Amino acid sequence: MKSEEKAEGFKFTEIGTGVQFNVYLQPRASRNEICGIRGEELKLRLTAPPVDDAANKLCIEFLAGELKVAKSRVAIT
């Protein structure tokens, strides 16, 4: 069962034991950070370039660290 919610423009959907949300990713940033909300998306700046899946891998590692969950619990779909 899915349940959609919004928090100050940020939209997320509860799915089973987790949540799903959209991310706007800015690669090749000077540092890794969550820098705010862009429409309904969480905006991230990451140092990895957008080649060879590097930005996606770093996105998973970064979000897992921020959410304090294992990397295997974070997925990009």
Coordinates of C-alpha atoms in Angstrom, one line a residue:
M1 CA 0.0 0.0 0.0
K2 CA 1.3 3.4 -1.0
S3 CA 0.8 6.6 1.0
E4 CA 1.8 10.0 -0.4
E5 CA 2.8 12.9 1.8
K6 CA 4.2 16.4 1.3
A7 CA 6.4 18.3 3.7
E8 CA 7.0 21.9 2.6
G9 CA 6.9 21.1 -1.1
F10 CA 9.0 17.9 -0.7
K11 CA 7.0 14.9 -1.8
F12 CA 7.6 11.3 -0.6
T13 CA 5.7 8.1 -0.8
E14 CA 5.7 5.5 2.0
I15 CA 6.2 2.0 0.4
G16 CA 6.2 -1.0 2.8
T17 CA 8.9 -0.4 5.3
G18 CA 10.5 2.4 3.4
V19 CA 10.0 5.7 1.5
Q20 CA 10.4 6.7 -2.1
F21 CA 11.3 10.3 -3.2
N22 CA 12.8 12.1 -6.2
V23 CA 16.2 13.6 -6.1
Y24 CA 17.7 16.4 -8.2
L25 CA 21.4 15.7 -8.4
Q26 CA 24.1 18.2 -9.2
P27 CA 27.3 16.3 -10.0
R28 CA 30.9 17.7 -9.9
A29 CA 30.1 19.9 -6.9
S30 CA 32.8 21.1 -4.6
R31 CA 31.4 19.1 -1.7
N32 CA 28.7 16.5 -0.9
E33 CA 25.6 18.1 0.7
I34 CA 21.9 18.2 0.9
C35 CA 21.2 21.8 -0.3
G36 CA 17.5 22.1 -0.1
I37 CA 14.2 21.3 -1.8
R38 CA 13.7 22.0 -5.6
G39 CA 10.0 21.8 -6.3
E40 CA 9.0 18.3 -4.9
E41 CA 12.6 17.0 -5.1
L42 CA 15.4 16.7 -2.6
K43 CA 18.4 18.6 -4.1
L44 CA 21.8 17.1 -3.6
R45 CA 25.2 18.3 -4.6
L46 CA 27.8 15.5 -5.0
T47 CA 31.5 15.6 -6.0
A48 CA 31.3 12.6 -8.3
P49 CA 31.2 13.2 -12.1
P50 CA 28.2 12.0 -14.1
V51 CA 30.2 9.2 -15.8
D52 CA 30.5 5.4 -15.3
D53 CA 27.7 5.4 -12.7
A54 CA 30.0 7.3 -10.3
A55 CA 27.3 9.9 -9.3
N56 CA 24.7 7.3 -8.7
K57 CA 27.0 5.2 -6.5
L58 CA 28.0 8.2 -4.5
C59 CA 24.3 9.2 -4.2
I60 CA 23.5 5.8 -2.6
E61 CA 26.5 6.1 -0.2
F62 CA 25.7 9.6 0.7
L63 CA 22.0 9.1 1.3
A64 CA 22.7 5.9 3.3
G65 CA 25.1 7.8 5.5
E66 CA 22.7 10.7 6.0
L67 CA 19.8 8.4 6.7
K68 CA 21.9 6.1 8.9
V69 CA 21.0 2.9 7.0
A70 CA 23.0 0.3 5.1
K71 CA 23.8 1.1 1.5
S72 CA 21.9 -2.0 0.5
R73 CA 18.7 -0.3 1.9
V74 CA 19.0 2.6 -0.6
A75 CA 18.1 2.0 -4.3
I76 CA 17.8 4.2 -7.4
T77 CA 14.9 3.3 -9.6

